[in-house]
Coordinates of C-alpha atoms in Angstrom, one line a residue:
M1 CA 129.9 -19.9 89.5
R2 CA 132.2 -16.6 88.2
D3 CA 131.1 -13.5 89.4
P4 CA 130.2 -11.6 86.2
A5 CA 130.7 -8.6 87.6
L6 CA 134.5 -9.3 88.3
P7 CA 136.3 -8.5 84.9
V8 CA 134.1 -5.3 84.5
M9 CA 135.8 -4.3 87.9
T10 CA 139.3 -5.9 87.2
M11 CA 139.5 -3.5 83.8
D12 CA 138.0 -0.6 86.4
I13 CA 141.2 -1.1 88.3
L14 CA 143.6 -1.3 85.8
S15 CA 142.3 2.3 84.4
N16 CA 143.0 3.8 87.9
V17 CA 146.1 2.0 88.3
L18 CA 147.3 4.0 85.0
E19 CA 146.0 7.1 86.3
R20 CA 148.1 6.5 89.0
A21 CA 151.2 5.6 87.6
D22 CA 153.2 7.9 88.8
H23 CA 152.8 8.1 92.4
P24 CA 152.6 5.0 93.7
S25 CA 151.7 5.8 97.4
D26 CA 148.1 7.1 95.8
L27 CA 148.5 4.4 93.2
S28 CA 148.8 1.5 96.6
A29 CA 146.4 3.4 98.0
C30 CA 143.8 3.4 96.0
L31 CA 144.7 -0.3 94.8
A32 CA 144.2 -2.1 98.4
E33 CA 140.7 -0.2 98.5
E34 CA 139.1 -1.3 94.9
I35 CA 140.5 -4.6 95.2
R36 CA 139.4 -5.1 98.8
A37 CA 135.2 -4.2 97.2
L38 CA 136.4 -6.8 94.3
T39 CA 137.5 -9.6 96.9
G40 CA 135.6 -9.3 100.1
V41 CA 138.2 -9.8 101.8
R42 CA 138.6 -8.2 105.4
C43 CA 142.3 -6.4 104.7
V44 CA 144.6 -5.9 101.9
V45 CA 148.4 -5.2 102.6
F46 CA 150.9 -3.7 99.3
V47 CA 154.5 -4.3 100.9
Q48 CA 157.0 -3.1 98.7
Y49 CA 160.0 -5.5 98.7
D50 CA 163.2 -4.1 96.9
D51 CA 166.7 -4.2 97.3
A52 CA 167.3 -0.5 96.3
L53 CA 166.0 -0.1 99.5
A54 CA 168.9 1.6 101.6
T55 CA 167.5 -1.1 104.4
G56 CA 167.7 -3.5 101.6
G57 CA 164.4 -4.6 103.2
D58 CA 161.0 -3.9 102.7
R59 CA 158.8 -1.0 103.1
L60 CA 154.5 -0.9 104.0
I61 CA 153.2 0.9 100.8
S62 CA 149.3 0.4 102.1
V63 CA 147.0 -0.9 104.3
N64 CA 143.3 -1.3 104.0
P65 CA 141.2 -0.8 106.1
Q66 CA 143.3 1.7 108.1
R67 CA 142.6 0.7 111.6
R68 CA 144.9 -2.5 111.0
Q69 CA 147.5 0.1 110.3
R70 CA 148.9 -1.0 114.5
W71 CA 148.8 -4.3 113.4
A72 CA 151.2 -4.0 110.3
A73 CA 153.7 -2.6 112.6
S74 CA 153.6 -6.1 115.0
A75 CA 156.3 -8.6 114.9
G76 CA 153.7 -11.2 113.5
F77 CA 153.5 -9.0 110.4
R78 CA 156.9 -8.4 109.9
R79 CA 157.8 -12.4 110.4
L80 CA 154.9 -12.5 107.6
C81 CA 156.7 -10.1 105.4
G82 CA 160.0 -12.8 105.6
I83 CA 158.1 -15.6 104.9
T84 CA 155.8 -14.1 101.6
R85 CA 159.2 -13.1 100.5
E86 CA 160.3 -16.0 99.5
L87 CA 157.2 -17.7 97.9
P88 CA 157.7 -18.7 94.6
A89 CA 154.0 -18.3 93.5
I90 CA 150.3 -17.3 95.0
C91 CA 149.7 -18.9 98.1
T92 CA 146.8 -19.4 100.4
W93 CA 146.3 -20.6 103.9
S94 CA 142.7 -21.5 105.6
P95 CA 142.6 -21.3 109.1
D96 CA 142.5 -24.8 110.0
E97 CA 146.0 -25.7 109.3
A98 CA 149.1 -26.1 111.0
S99 CA 151.5 -23.5 109.4
E100 CA 153.7 -20.6 111.0
V101 CA 151.4 -18.2 108.7
A102 CA 148.1 -19.7 109.4
E103 CA 149.0 -19.0 113.2
I104 CA 150.1 -15.4 112.7
L105 CA 146.8 -14.8 110.8
R106 CA 144.8 -16.3 113.6
D107 CA 146.1 -14.3 116.3
E108 CA 144.8 -11.1 114.6
G109 CA 141.4 -13.2 113.5
F110 CA 142.0 -13.4 109.6
G111 CA 140.4 -16.5 108.4
L112 CA 141.4 -18.0 104.6
S113 CA 144.2 -16.2 102.8
M114 CA 146.1 -15.5 100.2
A115 CA 149.6 -14.1 98.8
I116 CA 150.1 -12.8 95.6
P117 CA 153.8 -12.1 94.7
L118 CA 154.5 -9.2 92.6
S119 CA 157.6 -9.4 90.5
V120 CA 159.0 -8.0 87.2
G121 CA 161.2 -10.7 85.6
V122 CA 163.3 -11.8 88.1
H123 CA 162.8 -8.8 90.0
R124 CA 160.4 -9.2 93.5
V125 CA 158.9 -5.8 93.2
G126 CA 156.3 -6.8 96.6
V127 CA 153.3 -8.7 97.5
M128 CA 149.8 -7.8 97.8
L129 CA 148.0 -9.8 100.9
L130 CA 144.6 -10.4 100.8
L131 CA 143.6 -11.3 104.5
G132 CA 140.3 -13.0 105.8
F133 CA 138.3 -14.2 102.7
P134 CA 134.4 -14.4 102.9
D135 CA 134.3 -17.9 101.8
D136 CA 136.1 -20.6 99.2
A137 CA 134.1 -19.9 96.4
K138 CA 134.7 -15.9 96.5
L139 CA 138.9 -17.3 96.8
A140 CA 138.6 -19.6 93.2
S141 CA 136.4 -17.6 91.3
T142 CA 139.0 -14.1 92.3
T143 CA 142.6 -15.9 91.6
K144 CA 142.9 -16.3 88.6
L145 CA 142.3 -12.8 87.8
L146 CA 144.3 -11.7 90.4
D147 CA 147.0 -13.7 89.3
T148 CA 146.9 -11.3 86.0
L149 CA 146.2 -8.2 87.3
S150 CA 149.2 -9.0 89.6
S151 CA 151.7 -9.1 86.5
V152 CA 150.3 -5.3 85.3
L153 CA 150.1 -3.9 89.3
A154 CA 153.9 -5.4 89.5
L155 CA 155.5 -3.3 86.3
V156 CA 153.2 -0.4 87.1
L157 CA 154.5 -0.3 90.9
R158 CA 157.6 -0.7 90.0
N159 CA 157.8 2.0 87.2
A160 CA 155.9 3.8 89.9
F161 CA 158.8 3.1 92.2
L162 CA 161.7 4.3 90.3
Y163 CA 160.0 7.4 89.2
E164 CA 159.7 8.1 93.0
Q165 CA 163.2 7.5 93.5
Q166 CA 164.3 9.8 90.5
E167 CA 161.8 12.6 92.2
R168 CA 163.5 11.6 95.4
I169 CA 167.4 12.0 93.9
I170 CA 166.3 15.3 92.0
R171 CA 164.6 17.0 95.1
E172 CA 168.2 16.0 97.4
R173 CA 170.0 17.3 94.3
T174 CA 168.3 20.7 94.2
A175 CA 168.3 21.4 97.7
E176 CA 172.2 20.9 97.2
L177 CA 172.2 23.5 94.8
R178 CA 170.4 25.7 96.8
R179 CA 172.7 25.3 99.8
M180 CA 175.9 25.9 97.3
N181 CA 174.3 29.2 96.0
E182 CA 173.3 29.9 99.6
Q183 CA 176.6 29.6 100.9
L184 CA 178.0 31.5 97.2
R185 CA 176.5 34.1 97.6
T186 CA 177.8 34.7 101.5
E187 CA 180.9 34.4 100.4
L188 CA 180.6 37.0 97.5
T189 CA 179.1 39.1 100.2
E190 CA 181.5 38.5 102.3
R191 CA 184.2 39.1 99.9
E192 CA 182.7 42.4 98.8
R193 CA 182.9 43.7 102.6
L194 CA 186.4 43.0 102.9
E195 CA 187.2 44.7 99.5
V196 CA 185.2 47.7 101.0
E197 CA 186.9 47.6 104.5
L198 CA 190.4 47.0 102.5
R199 CA 189.5 50.4 100.1
Q200 CA 188.8 52.4 103.0
S201 CA 192.3 51.0 105.0
E202 CA 194.0 51.9 102.0
E203 CA 192.5 55.5 101.4
R204 CA 193.3 56.1 105.3
L205 CA 196.9 55.0 105.0
K206 CA 197.5 57.3 101.7
L207 CA 195.6 60.2 103.7
A208 CA 197.7 59.9 106.6
T209 CA 200.9 59.7 104.5
E210 CA 200.1 62.5 102.6
S211 CA 199.8 64.6 105.5
G212 CA 202.8 63.4 107.0
R213 CA 205.1 64.9 104.3

């Protein structure tokens, strides 16, 4: 049966999403914690897929619990990210199936797991990995809600990433302007010093000329 608390928890998540809409790091960490509580999974991972990244690849945004952070740097996890990037829709893996993803998850002790692509239109923003569901019933009861939630998460995360990039550009430009201002001040100071030396030299020359008459 559907858990009557799920819609309420989903609304709580959406409320927290809106409160943190301009801060992607805080937002993803909060979402990972709340979705883990909502679903009962052993691990929640958010990965950003964005062609605007300098590497043209992906970026790990959040892992809950934190002790799984080390696994997120492994070759198996990198392979998992590559596979989930191409998923057209929500995908689940059972622990006994013969697939590359299931093998990667079994190596880490995860059982039933799910990947939820996060897209805005045709643009793939990232993926939400829910690893190690407690049972089939829990997965079935949350799939529809998570599917609905994913479209909102994708839009907010995308906007947050754009905001973060804009903030980075502003910080870099501000730092550049400060460097230019400092360089200009240095050049002006040097020019003033040279002007003083020139005036002093002219005065000495004038005095030497007058004394030689």
